Coordinates of C-alpha atoms in Angstrom, one line a residue:
M1 CA -24.5 31.7 -37.7
H2 CA -25.0 34.6 -35.3
D3 CA -28.8 34.3 -35.4
D4 CA -28.6 30.5 -35.0
L5 CA -26.3 31.0 -32.0
L6 CA -28.6 33.4 -30.3
A7 CA -31.6 31.2 -31.0
R8 CA -29.9 28.2 -29.3
A9 CA -28.8 30.4 -26.4
K10 CA -32.4 31.7 -25.9
A11 CA -33.9 28.2 -26.1
W12 CA -31.4 27.0 -23.5
L13 CA -32.2 30.0 -21.3
A14 CA -36.0 29.2 -21.5
E15 CA -35.3 25.8 -19.9
D16 CA -32.5 26.6 -17.4
P17 CA -33.7 25.7 -13.9
D18 CA -30.9 27.6 -12.2
A19 CA -31.2 31.3 -11.4
E20 CA -27.5 31.8 -11.3
T21 CA -26.7 30.4 -14.8
R22 CA -29.9 32.0 -16.2
D23 CA -28.6 35.5 -15.1
E24 CA -25.2 34.7 -16.5
L25 CA -26.6 33.6 -19.9
A26 CA -29.1 36.5 -20.1
G27 CA -26.2 38.9 -19.5
L28 CA -24.2 37.3 -22.4
I29 CA -27.2 37.4 -24.7
D30 CA -28.0 41.1 -23.8
A31 CA -24.3 42.0 -24.3
G32 CA -24.3 40.2 -27.7
D33 CA -21.1 38.5 -26.6
V34 CA -20.8 36.2 -29.7
T35 CA -17.3 34.9 -28.7
E36 CA -18.4 33.7 -25.3
L37 CA -21.7 32.4 -26.6
A38 CA -19.8 30.4 -29.3
A39 CA -17.5 28.9 -26.7
R40 CA -20.5 27.7 -24.7
F41 CA -22.8 26.7 -27.5
G42 CA -20.3 25.4 -30.1
G43 CA -21.0 21.8 -29.1
T44 CA -21.8 19.8 -26.0
L45 CA -19.7 18.4 -23.2
Q46 CA -18.9 14.8 -24.3
F47 CA -20.0 12.0 -22.0
G48 CA -17.1 9.6 -22.0
T49 CA -15.5 7.0 -19.8
A50 CA -14.8 9.6 -17.2
G51 CA -18.4 10.7 -17.4
L52 CA -18.5 14.5 -17.7
R53 CA -16.0 17.1 -16.5
G54 CA -15.8 20.8 -17.3
E55 CA -15.9 24.4 -16.2
L56 CA -19.0 25.6 -14.4
G57 CA -21.3 28.0 -16.3
A58 CA -24.3 28.3 -18.6
G59 CA -24.6 26.4 -21.8
P60 CA -24.0 22.8 -23.2
M61 CA -20.2 23.2 -23.2
R62 CA -20.2 23.9 -19.4
M63 CA -21.1 22.0 -16.2
N64 CA -24.5 23.2 -15.0
R65 CA -27.8 21.9 -13.7
S66 CA -29.3 21.6 -17.2
V67 CA -26.4 19.4 -18.4
V68 CA -26.5 17.3 -15.2
I69 CA -30.3 16.7 -15.5
R70 CA -29.8 15.6 -19.1
A71 CA -27.0 13.3 -18.0
A72 CA -29.0 11.8 -15.2
A73 CA -32.0 11.3 -17.5
G74 CA -29.8 9.6 -20.1
L75 CA -28.4 7.3 -17.4
A76 CA -31.9 6.5 -16.1
A77 CA -33.1 5.6 -19.7
Y78 CA -30.0 3.4 -20.2
L79 CA -30.6 1.5 -16.9
K80 CA -34.2 0.9 -17.8
K81 CA -33.2 -0.5 -21.2
Q82 CA -30.8 -2.8 -19.4
G83 CA -33.8 -4.1 -17.4
E84 CA -32.8 -2.3 -14.2
G85 CA -35.8 0.0 -14.1
D86 CA -36.6 -0.6 -10.5
G87 CA -33.0 -0.6 -9.3
L88 CA -31.3 1.6 -6.7
V89 CA -28.9 4.4 -7.8
V90 CA -26.7 5.7 -5.1
I91 CA -25.3 9.3 -5.4
G92 CA -22.3 10.9 -3.7
Y93 CA -20.8 14.3 -4.0
D94 CA -17.8 16.4 -3.0
A95 CA -17.7 19.9 -1.6
R96 CA -17.2 21.8 -4.9
H97 CA -19.4 24.6 -6.1
K98 CA -22.8 23.2 -7.2
S99 CA -22.0 19.6 -6.2
A100 CA -24.9 19.3 -3.7
D101 CA -27.3 20.8 -6.3
F102 CA -26.1 18.3 -9.0
A103 CA -26.5 15.4 -6.6
R104 CA -30.1 16.5 -5.7
D105 CA -31.0 16.9 -9.3
T106 CA -29.7 13.4 -10.1
A107 CA -31.8 12.0 -7.2
A108 CA -34.9 13.8 -8.5
V109 CA -34.4 12.6 -12.1
M110 CA -33.9 9.0 -11.0
T111 CA -37.0 9.1 -8.8
G112 CA -39.0 10.7 -11.6
A113 CA -37.9 7.9 -13.9
G114 CA -39.2 5.2 -11.5
L115 CA -35.8 4.1 -10.1
R116 CA -34.9 4.3 -6.4
A117 CA -32.4 6.9 -5.4
A118 CA -30.3 7.2 -2.3
V119 CA -27.9 10.2 -1.6
L120 CA -24.9 10.1 0.8
P121 CA -25.5 12.2 3.9
R122 CA -22.9 15.0 3.1
P123 CA -19.8 15.6 1.0
L124 CA -17.7 12.4 1.4
P125 CA -14.7 10.8 -0.4
T126 CA -15.3 9.2 -3.7
P127 CA -14.3 5.7 -2.4
V128 CA -17.2 5.8 0.0
L129 CA -19.6 6.1 -2.9
A130 CA -17.7 3.3 -4.8
Y131 CA -18.0 1.1 -1.7
A132 CA -21.7 2.0 -1.2
I133 CA -22.7 0.8 -4.7
R134 CA -21.7 -2.8 -3.9
H135 CA -22.6 -2.6 -0.2
L136 CA -26.2 -1.5 -1.0
G137 CA -26.6 -3.7 -4.1
A138 CA -27.2 -0.7 -6.3
V139 CA -27.5 -0.9 -10.1
A140 CA -25.5 2.2 -10.6
G141 CA -23.7 5.0 -8.7
V142 CA -23.0 8.7 -9.5
E143 CA -20.2 10.7 -7.9
V144 CA -20.4 14.5 -8.4
T145 CA -16.7 15.6 -8.4
A146 CA -14.0 17.1 -10.5
S147 CA -11.4 15.4 -8.3
H148 CA -8.2 17.6 -8.5
N149 CA -9.3 19.9 -11.3
P150 CA -9.2 23.7 -10.8
P151 CA -11.9 25.4 -8.5
R152 CA -14.0 26.5 -11.5
D153 CA -14.6 22.9 -12.7
N154 CA -17.0 20.2 -11.7
G155 CA -17.7 16.7 -13.0
Y156 CA -20.0 13.7 -13.0
K157 CA -18.6 10.2 -12.7
V158 CA -20.7 7.1 -13.4
Y159 CA -20.3 3.6 -12.0
L160 CA -22.4 0.6 -12.8
G161 CA -23.6 -2.1 -10.3
D162 CA -20.3 -4.0 -10.2
G163 CA -18.9 -0.9 -8.4
S164 CA -16.4 0.1 -11.1
Q165 CA -16.5 3.1 -13.5
I166 CA -18.2 2.7 -16.9
V167 CA -16.2 1.5 -19.9
P168 CA -17.2 1.1 -23.5
P169 CA -19.8 0.3 -24.8
A170 CA -21.8 1.5 -21.7
D171 CA -20.5 5.1 -22.1
A172 CA -21.7 5.3 -25.7
G173 CA -25.0 3.7 -24.8
I174 CA -25.6 6.4 -22.0
A175 CA -24.4 9.2 -24.3
A176 CA -26.9 8.1 -27.0
E177 CA -29.7 8.3 -24.4
I178 CA -28.6 11.7 -23.3
D179 CA -28.6 12.9 -26.9
A180 CA -32.1 11.6 -27.3
I181 CA -33.5 14.0 -24.7
S182 CA -35.1 16.9 -26.6
S183 CA -36.4 19.1 -23.8
L184 CA -35.8 19.4 -20.1
H185 CA -39.5 19.8 -19.8
D186 CA -39.8 16.1 -20.7
V187 CA -37.8 15.1 -17.7
P188 CA -39.9 14.6 -14.5
R189 CA -38.2 15.9 -11.4
P190 CA -40.3 15.4 -8.2
D191 CA -39.5 17.4 -5.1
G192 CA -38.9 14.3 -3.0
G193 CA -39.2 10.5 -2.9
W194 CA -35.5 9.6 -2.6
E195 CA -33.6 8.5 0.5
T196 CA -30.9 10.5 2.2
L197 CA -28.7 7.9 3.8
G198 CA -27.5 8.1 7.4
D199 CA -24.0 7.2 8.6
A200 CA -24.6 3.4 8.4
V201 CA -22.8 3.2 4.9
L202 CA -19.9 5.3 6.1
N203 CA -19.6 3.2 9.2
A204 CA -19.6 0.0 7.2
Y205 CA -16.9 1.5 4.9
L206 CA -14.8 2.5 7.9
A207 CA -15.2 -1.0 9.4
R208 CA -13.9 -2.4 6.2
T209 CA -10.8 -0.2 6.2
D210 CA -9.4 -2.2 9.2
A211 CA -9.2 -5.2 6.9
V212 CA -6.4 -3.7 4.8
L213 CA -4.0 -3.9 7.8
A214 CA -2.4 -7.1 9.2
D215 CA -3.6 -8.2 12.7
G216 CA -1.1 -7.1 15.3
S217 CA 1.1 -5.0 12.9
P218 CA 3.0 -2.1 14.4
R219 CA 1.1 1.2 14.3
T220 CA 3.7 3.7 15.4
A221 CA 4.5 5.9 12.3
R222 CA 3.7 9.6 12.8
T223 CA 2.1 11.5 10.0
V224 CA 1.4 15.1 8.9
Y225 CA -1.9 15.1 6.8
T226 CA -3.4 17.5 4.3
A227 CA -6.9 17.1 2.9
M228 CA -6.0 19.8 0.2
H229 CA -9.3 21.7 1.0
G230 CA -11.3 18.6 0.1
V231 CA -13.5 16.0 1.9
G232 CA -10.9 13.5 3.2
K233 CA -10.1 14.8 6.7
D234 CA -13.0 13.4 8.8
V235 CA -13.0 9.9 7.2
L236 CA -9.2 9.6 7.2
L237 CA -8.9 10.7 10.9
A238 CA -11.7 8.2 11.8
A239 CA -9.9 5.4 9.9
F240 CA -6.5 6.2 11.5
A241 CA -8.1 6.3 15.0
R242 CA -9.8 2.9 14.5
A243 CA -6.5 1.5 13.3
G244 CA -4.7 2.8 16.4
F245 CA -2.1 5.0 14.6
P246 CA -1.0 8.2 16.2
E247 CA -3.4 11.0 15.3
P248 CA -2.2 12.7 12.2
V249 CA -1.0 16.3 12.6
L250 CA -3.3 18.4 10.3
V251 CA -2.3 21.1 7.9
A252 CA -4.9 23.5 9.4
E253 CA -5.1 25.9 6.4
Q254 CA -6.1 23.0 4.1
A255 CA -8.1 20.8 6.5
E256 CA -11.7 21.9 5.9
P257 CA -13.6 21.7 2.6
D258 CA -13.3 24.9 0.6
P259 CA -14.5 24.9 -3.1
D260 CA -12.2 27.9 -3.8
F261 CA -9.0 26.0 -2.8
P262 CA -7.5 29.3 -1.6
T263 CA -4.0 28.1 -0.7
V264 CA -3.1 26.2 -3.9
S265 CA -3.2 27.3 -7.5
F266 CA -4.1 23.7 -8.5
P267 CA -5.5 21.3 -5.8
N268 CA -3.5 18.3 -6.9
P269 CA -0.6 17.1 -4.7
E270 CA 1.5 16.4 -7.8
E271 CA 1.4 20.1 -8.9
P272 CA 4.3 22.4 -7.9
G273 CA 3.7 24.2 -4.7
A274 CA 0.6 22.2 -3.6
M275 CA 2.5 20.5 -0.8
D276 CA 4.4 23.5 0.5
L277 CA 2.2 24.0 3.6
A278 CA 2.4 20.3 4.4
F279 CA 6.2 20.4 4.2
A280 CA 6.3 23.5 6.4
R281 CA 4.2 21.6 9.0
A282 CA 6.5 18.6 8.7
R283 CA 9.6 20.8 9.3
E284 CA 7.9 21.9 12.6
T285 CA 6.8 18.5 13.8
D286 CA 9.3 16.0 12.3
P287 CA 6.9 13.2 11.4
D288 CA 7.8 9.9 9.8
L289 CA 5.9 10.7 6.6
V290 CA 3.6 13.3 5.1
V291 CA 0.3 12.0 3.6
A292 CA -2.0 14.0 1.3
N293 CA -5.3 13.3 -0.3
D294 CA -6.6 15.1 -3.4
P295 CA -9.9 16.9 -2.9
D296 CA -12.2 13.9 -3.3
A297 CA -9.7 11.6 -1.4
D298 CA -9.5 8.9 -4.0
R299 CA -5.7 9.6 -4.5
C300 CA -3.0 9.4 -1.9
A301 CA 0.3 11.3 -2.0
V302 CA 3.2 10.4 0.3
A303 CA 6.3 12.4 1.1
V304 CA 9.4 11.4 3.0
K305 CA 12.5 13.1 4.4
D306 CA 15.4 12.6 2.0
A307 CA 18.8 13.9 3.0
G308 CA 17.2 16.4 5.3
R309 CA 14.6 17.7 2.9
W310 CA 11.0 16.6 2.4
R311 CA 10.2 15.2 -1.0
M312 CA 7.2 13.7 -2.6
L313 CA 7.5 10.1 -3.6
R314 CA 6.4 9.4 -7.2
G315 CA 3.2 7.4 -7.7
D316 CA 5.3 4.6 -9.1
E317 CA 7.5 4.6 -6.0
V318 CA 4.5 4.3 -3.7
G319 CA 2.9 1.7 -6.0
S320 CA 6.0 -0.6 -5.8
L321 CA 6.4 0.0 -2.0
L322 CA 2.8 -1.1 -1.4
A323 CA 3.2 -4.1 -3.7
A324 CA 6.4 -5.2 -1.9
H325 CA 4.5 -4.8 1.5
L326 CA 1.6 -6.9 0.3
V327 CA 4.0 -9.6 -1.0
R328 CA 5.8 -9.7 2.3
R329 CA 2.5 -10.2 4.0
G330 CA 1.7 -13.2 1.8
A331 CA -1.0 -11.6 -0.4
T332 CA -2.3 -13.8 -3.2
G333 CA -4.2 -12.8 -6.4
T334 CA -3.5 -10.7 -9.4
F335 CA -1.4 -7.5 -9.3
A336 CA -2.4 -5.0 -12.0
E337 CA -1.5 -1.6 -13.2
S338 CA -2.1 0.5 -16.3
I339 CA 0.4 0.7 -19.2
V340 CA 1.7 4.2 -18.1
S341 CA 2.9 2.9 -14.7
S342 CA 6.3 1.4 -13.9
S343 CA 7.2 -2.0 -15.1
L344 CA 8.7 -2.7 -11.6
L345 CA 5.3 -4.0 -10.4
G346 CA 5.5 -6.8 -13.0
R347 CA 9.0 -7.8 -11.7
I348 CA 7.8 -7.8 -8.1
A349 CA 4.8 -9.9 -8.9
G350 CA 6.8 -12.3 -11.1
K351 CA 9.4 -12.9 -8.5
A352 CA 6.6 -13.7 -6.0
G353 CA 5.0 -16.0 -8.4
L354 CA 1.8 -13.9 -8.6
P355 CA -0.3 -13.2 -11.7
Y356 CA 0.3 -9.8 -13.2
E357 CA -1.7 -7.8 -15.8
E358 CA -1.4 -4.5 -17.6
T359 CA -4.5 -2.5 -18.6
L360 CA -5.4 0.7 -20.4
T361 CA -5.1 3.9 -18.4
G362 CA -7.7 4.4 -15.6
F363 CA -9.1 2.5 -12.7
K364 CA -12.2 1.7 -14.8
W365 CA -9.9 -0.9 -16.5
I366 CA -7.7 -1.9 -13.5
A367 CA -10.8 -2.6 -11.4
R368 CA -12.1 -5.1 -14.0
V369 CA -9.0 -7.4 -13.8
E370 CA -10.0 -11.0 -13.0
G371 CA -9.0 -12.0 -9.4
L372 CA -7.5 -8.5 -8.7
R373 CA -5.7 -8.3 -5.3
Y374 CA -3.9 -5.0 -5.8
G375 CA -3.9 -2.4 -8.5
Y376 CA -2.2 1.0 -8.9
E377 CA -1.6 3.8 -11.4
E378 CA 1.2 6.3 -11.4
A379 CA -1.1 9.3 -10.9
L380 CA -1.3 8.5 -7.1
G381 CA -4.1 6.0 -7.4
Y382 CA -4.0 2.7 -5.4
C383 CA -6.6 0.0 -5.0
V384 CA -5.7 -2.0 -1.9
D385 CA -9.1 -3.5 -1.1
P386 CA -10.7 -4.5 -4.4
D387 CA -13.4 -6.5 -2.8
G388 CA -14.6 -3.4 -0.9
V389 CA -13.8 -0.6 -3.3
R390 CA -13.3 -1.3 -7.0
D391 CA -11.6 2.0 -7.6
K392 CA -8.7 4.0 -6.3
D393 CA -9.0 4.8 -2.6
G394 CA -6.8 7.4 -0.9
I395 CA -8.0 6.5 2.6
T396 CA -7.1 2.8 2.6
A397 CA -3.9 3.5 0.7
A398 CA -2.9 6.0 3.4
L399 CA -3.5 3.3 6.1
L400 CA -1.4 0.7 4.2
V401 CA 1.6 3.0 3.6
T402 CA 1.5 4.1 7.2
E403 CA 1.5 0.5 8.3
L404 CA 4.5 -0.2 6.1
A405 CA 6.4 2.9 7.5
S406 CA 5.6 1.6 11.0
E407 CA 7.0 -1.8 10.3
L408 CA 10.2 -0.3 8.8
K409 CA 10.5 2.1 11.7
E410 CA 10.5 -0.8 14.1
E411 CA 13.5 -2.2 12.1
G412 CA 15.2 1.2 12.2
R413 CA 14.6 1.6 8.5
T414 CA 12.5 3.9 6.2
L415 CA 10.5 3.8 3.0
L416 CA 13.7 5.0 1.1
D417 CA 15.7 2.0 2.4
L418 CA 13.0 -0.4 1.0
L419 CA 13.1 1.5 -2.3
D420 CA 16.9 1.0 -2.4
D421 CA 16.5 -2.8 -1.7
L422 CA 14.0 -3.0 -4.6
A423 CA 16.4 -1.3 -7.0
V424 CA 19.2 -3.7 -6.1
E425 CA 16.9 -6.7 -6.4
H426 CA 15.1 -5.7 -9.7
G427 CA 17.1 -2.9 -11.2
L428 CA 16.6 0.9 -10.7
H429 CA 13.3 1.7 -12.3
A430 CA 13.2 5.5 -12.7
T431 CA 10.1 7.2 -14.1
D432 CA 9.3 10.8 -15.2
Q433 CA 6.6 12.6 -17.1
L434 CA 6.7 15.2 -19.8
S435 CA 3.3 16.9 -19.5
V436 CA 2.2 19.8 -21.7
R437 CA -0.9 21.8 -20.8
V438 CA -2.4 23.5 -23.9
Q439 CA -5.0 26.2 -24.5
D440 CA -5.6 24.9 -28.1
L441 CA -6.4 21.2 -28.4
S442 CA -5.1 21.1 -31.9
V443 CA -1.5 21.3 -30.5
I444 CA -2.1 17.8 -29.1
A445 CA -3.5 16.5 -32.3
D446 CA -0.6 17.9 -34.3
A447 CA 2.0 16.3 -31.9
M448 CA 0.3 12.9 -32.1
R449 CA 0.1 13.2 -35.9
R450 CA 3.7 14.1 -36.2
L451 CA 4.8 11.2 -34.1
R452 CA 2.7 8.8 -36.1
E453 CA 4.0 10.0 -39.4
Q454 CA 7.6 10.1 -38.3
P455 CA 8.2 7.9 -35.3
P456 CA 11.5 8.3 -33.6
T457 CA 14.1 5.6 -34.3
E458 CA 16.2 6.5 -31.2
L459 CA 15.8 8.6 -28.0
A460 CA 18.7 9.6 -25.7
G461 CA 20.9 7.4 -28.0
L462 CA 18.9 4.3 -27.2
A463 CA 17.5 2.5 -30.2
V464 CA 13.7 2.2 -30.4
T465 CA 13.2 -1.5 -30.8
N466 CA 9.4 -1.4 -31.1
A467 CA 7.0 1.5 -32.0
E468 CA 3.3 0.7 -31.4
D469 CA 0.3 2.8 -32.4
L470 CA -2.2 1.8 -29.7
T471 CA -5.2 3.0 -31.7
K472 CA -5.0 -0.4 -33.4
G473 CA -5.1 -2.3 -30.0
T474 CA -2.7 -5.1 -29.1
A475 CA -3.2 -8.8 -28.2
E476 CA -3.7 -7.7 -24.6
L477 CA -5.2 -4.2 -24.9
P478 CA -8.3 -2.7 -26.6
P479 CA -7.7 0.3 -28.9
T480 CA -6.8 3.6 -27.3
D481 CA -5.4 6.9 -28.5
G482 CA -1.7 6.4 -27.6
L483 CA 1.8 5.5 -28.8
R484 CA 4.2 3.2 -27.1
Y485 CA 8.0 3.0 -27.8
T486 CA 10.1 0.2 -26.4
L487 CA 13.8 1.1 -26.2
D488 CA 16.8 -0.8 -25.1
G489 CA 16.5 -0.2 -21.3
A490 CA 13.6 2.3 -21.5
R491 CA 10.0 2.8 -22.4
V492 CA 7.9 5.8 -23.5
I493 CA 4.1 6.2 -23.8
V494 CA 2.5 9.3 -25.3
R495 CA -1.2 10.0 -24.9
P496 CA -3.7 12.8 -24.6
S497 CA -5.1 13.2 -21.1
G498 CA -8.7 11.9 -20.7
T499 CA -9.7 14.6 -18.2
E500 CA -7.6 17.7 -18.9
P501 CA -6.2 19.6 -21.9
K502 CA -2.8 18.0 -21.7
L503 CA -0.5 15.9 -23.7
K504 CA 1.2 13.4 -21.4
C505 CA 4.4 11.4 -22.0
Y506 CA 5.3 8.7 -19.5
L507 CA 9.0 7.8 -19.4
E508 CA 10.7 4.9 -17.7
V509 CA 14.4 3.8 -17.7
V510 CA 15.7 0.7 -16.1
V511 CA 19.4 0.7 -15.0
P512 CA 20.9 -2.5 -13.6
V513 CA 22.3 -2.2 -10.1
A514 CA 24.8 -4.8 -8.7
A515 CA 25.0 -3.6 -5.1
H516 CA 23.8 -0.8 -2.8
A517 CA 27.1 1.0 -3.3
D518 CA 26.2 1.4 -7.0
L519 CA 23.0 3.2 -6.4
P520 CA 24.3 6.8 -6.6
A521 CA 25.9 6.1 -10.0
A522 CA 22.7 4.3 -11.2
R523 CA 20.6 7.3 -10.2
A524 CA 22.8 9.7 -12.0
R525 CA 22.7 7.6 -15.1
A526 CA 18.9 7.3 -14.9
A527 CA 18.5 11.1 -14.4
E528 CA 20.7 11.8 -17.4
L529 CA 18.8 9.3 -19.6
L530 CA 15.4 10.7 -18.6
G531 CA 16.5 14.2 -19.3
A532 CA 17.8 13.2 -22.7
I533 CA 14.6 11.3 -23.6
K534 CA 12.5 14.3 -22.6
R535 CA 14.6 16.6 -24.9
D536 CA 14.6 14.2 -27.9
L537 CA 10.8 13.4 -27.5
S538 CA 9.9 17.1 -27.3
A539 CA 11.8 17.7 -30.5
A540 CA 10.2 14.7 -32.3
A541 CA 6.7 15.8 -31.2
G542 CA 7.3 19.4 -31.9
I543 CA 6.2 20.5 -28.4

């Protein structure tokens, strides 16, 4: 085993085009660090429906130039087999370590394979790339990003020509082509021949952002904005200026791209502490709302002042607010969300007489819904302009929620007042998440097995009326690794994360509310139920 491991590491080293990872790997080989070599050469990063994502470093289990060149060559071979051999592939990238290198390598591989390649002019938000694919008539797009993962990670997200992320069987088809590449020396990589785009695509995207707002709507809400050390600032400020909103007050410490994300332990607005600097700025300037993007600006977080303190709205709260706003504006078309998001969207759509669909987790599924007008997912992802961007877009979502806050401000009301109205109209839909990050992935597999073998019959004293194993699929959904429990007045979904070593449990309780005066009691009841469901589910899963 030891000799085999060393042989594989040396073979990799001989092909590695990157001086940094070559030095790193040579050091591990010289030191005879079997543990670390085994961690890097014990398999390969799996190319799935999120593309690739992993820690930077040498070896097939890490993100590096060798892995990216293979992924690009596999994608090129797949496109050629689909009859797209002379098509355009557009490439975007964020400001993480190695992102620009990975984008350049992808452009070189595509050019070498006979496809045309165009690279965005600088690190830009992921939705700009998603827009560019359709705008330029590309056959595929690649975004080099690890979104809101830790600083040491990077990733590789693949879109096909419809502008949405890949789904089965395309992922397996591309993975098979990647596996078929025996040596990097077989992959031609010319030094040029691809196009570096100017600002025309970005300007076309920005022109399109205006379309999400209603003509003549109020634009008075004041915001504090953080880019979370990512690439969102310039594009968001340009979009807000075009729309005529007051210029957002920036969280200066987090405004510029920085791949080390120095002020946050985890650059995700949902993580504890990530919004502390933004809240401090809000206490100084007293805006109407706080808006945050994640580092690649495809997600949008919103915070409001609640009883004198700033608090983040949950993704489900923002999702239902935007839905209610679009309904009030007379939107038509299908409203869609993934199964882990709040069932309130279905009630809002139903009352408005609009079609509604539930999909598997991820915008790769939501974006494919026929006649989509609006889609959202509880993890702060909102698609408010599906004809322009068939993916979540943190820039246009920020515009739309600021328009809604402006309209309410003109009426002397806030986002919280509208949430109260929705609770009285449709019942209080309270959601929460039980999320367990693990070092050892077997913990997740054990928990899923335990729940499958002994499904709970009740949680928080509520009877489980239906227990579904989603690996079998349903009439509406293709198979996925997940469990869904329907309870009397509640719903629970358990699934392994697709992008991080986490087990995620999504909880929702619905408490009827007769009048506004009953809201405090309903909230207390919902909090009590969610806490009890968490406790009972943890026990049932052994986590």
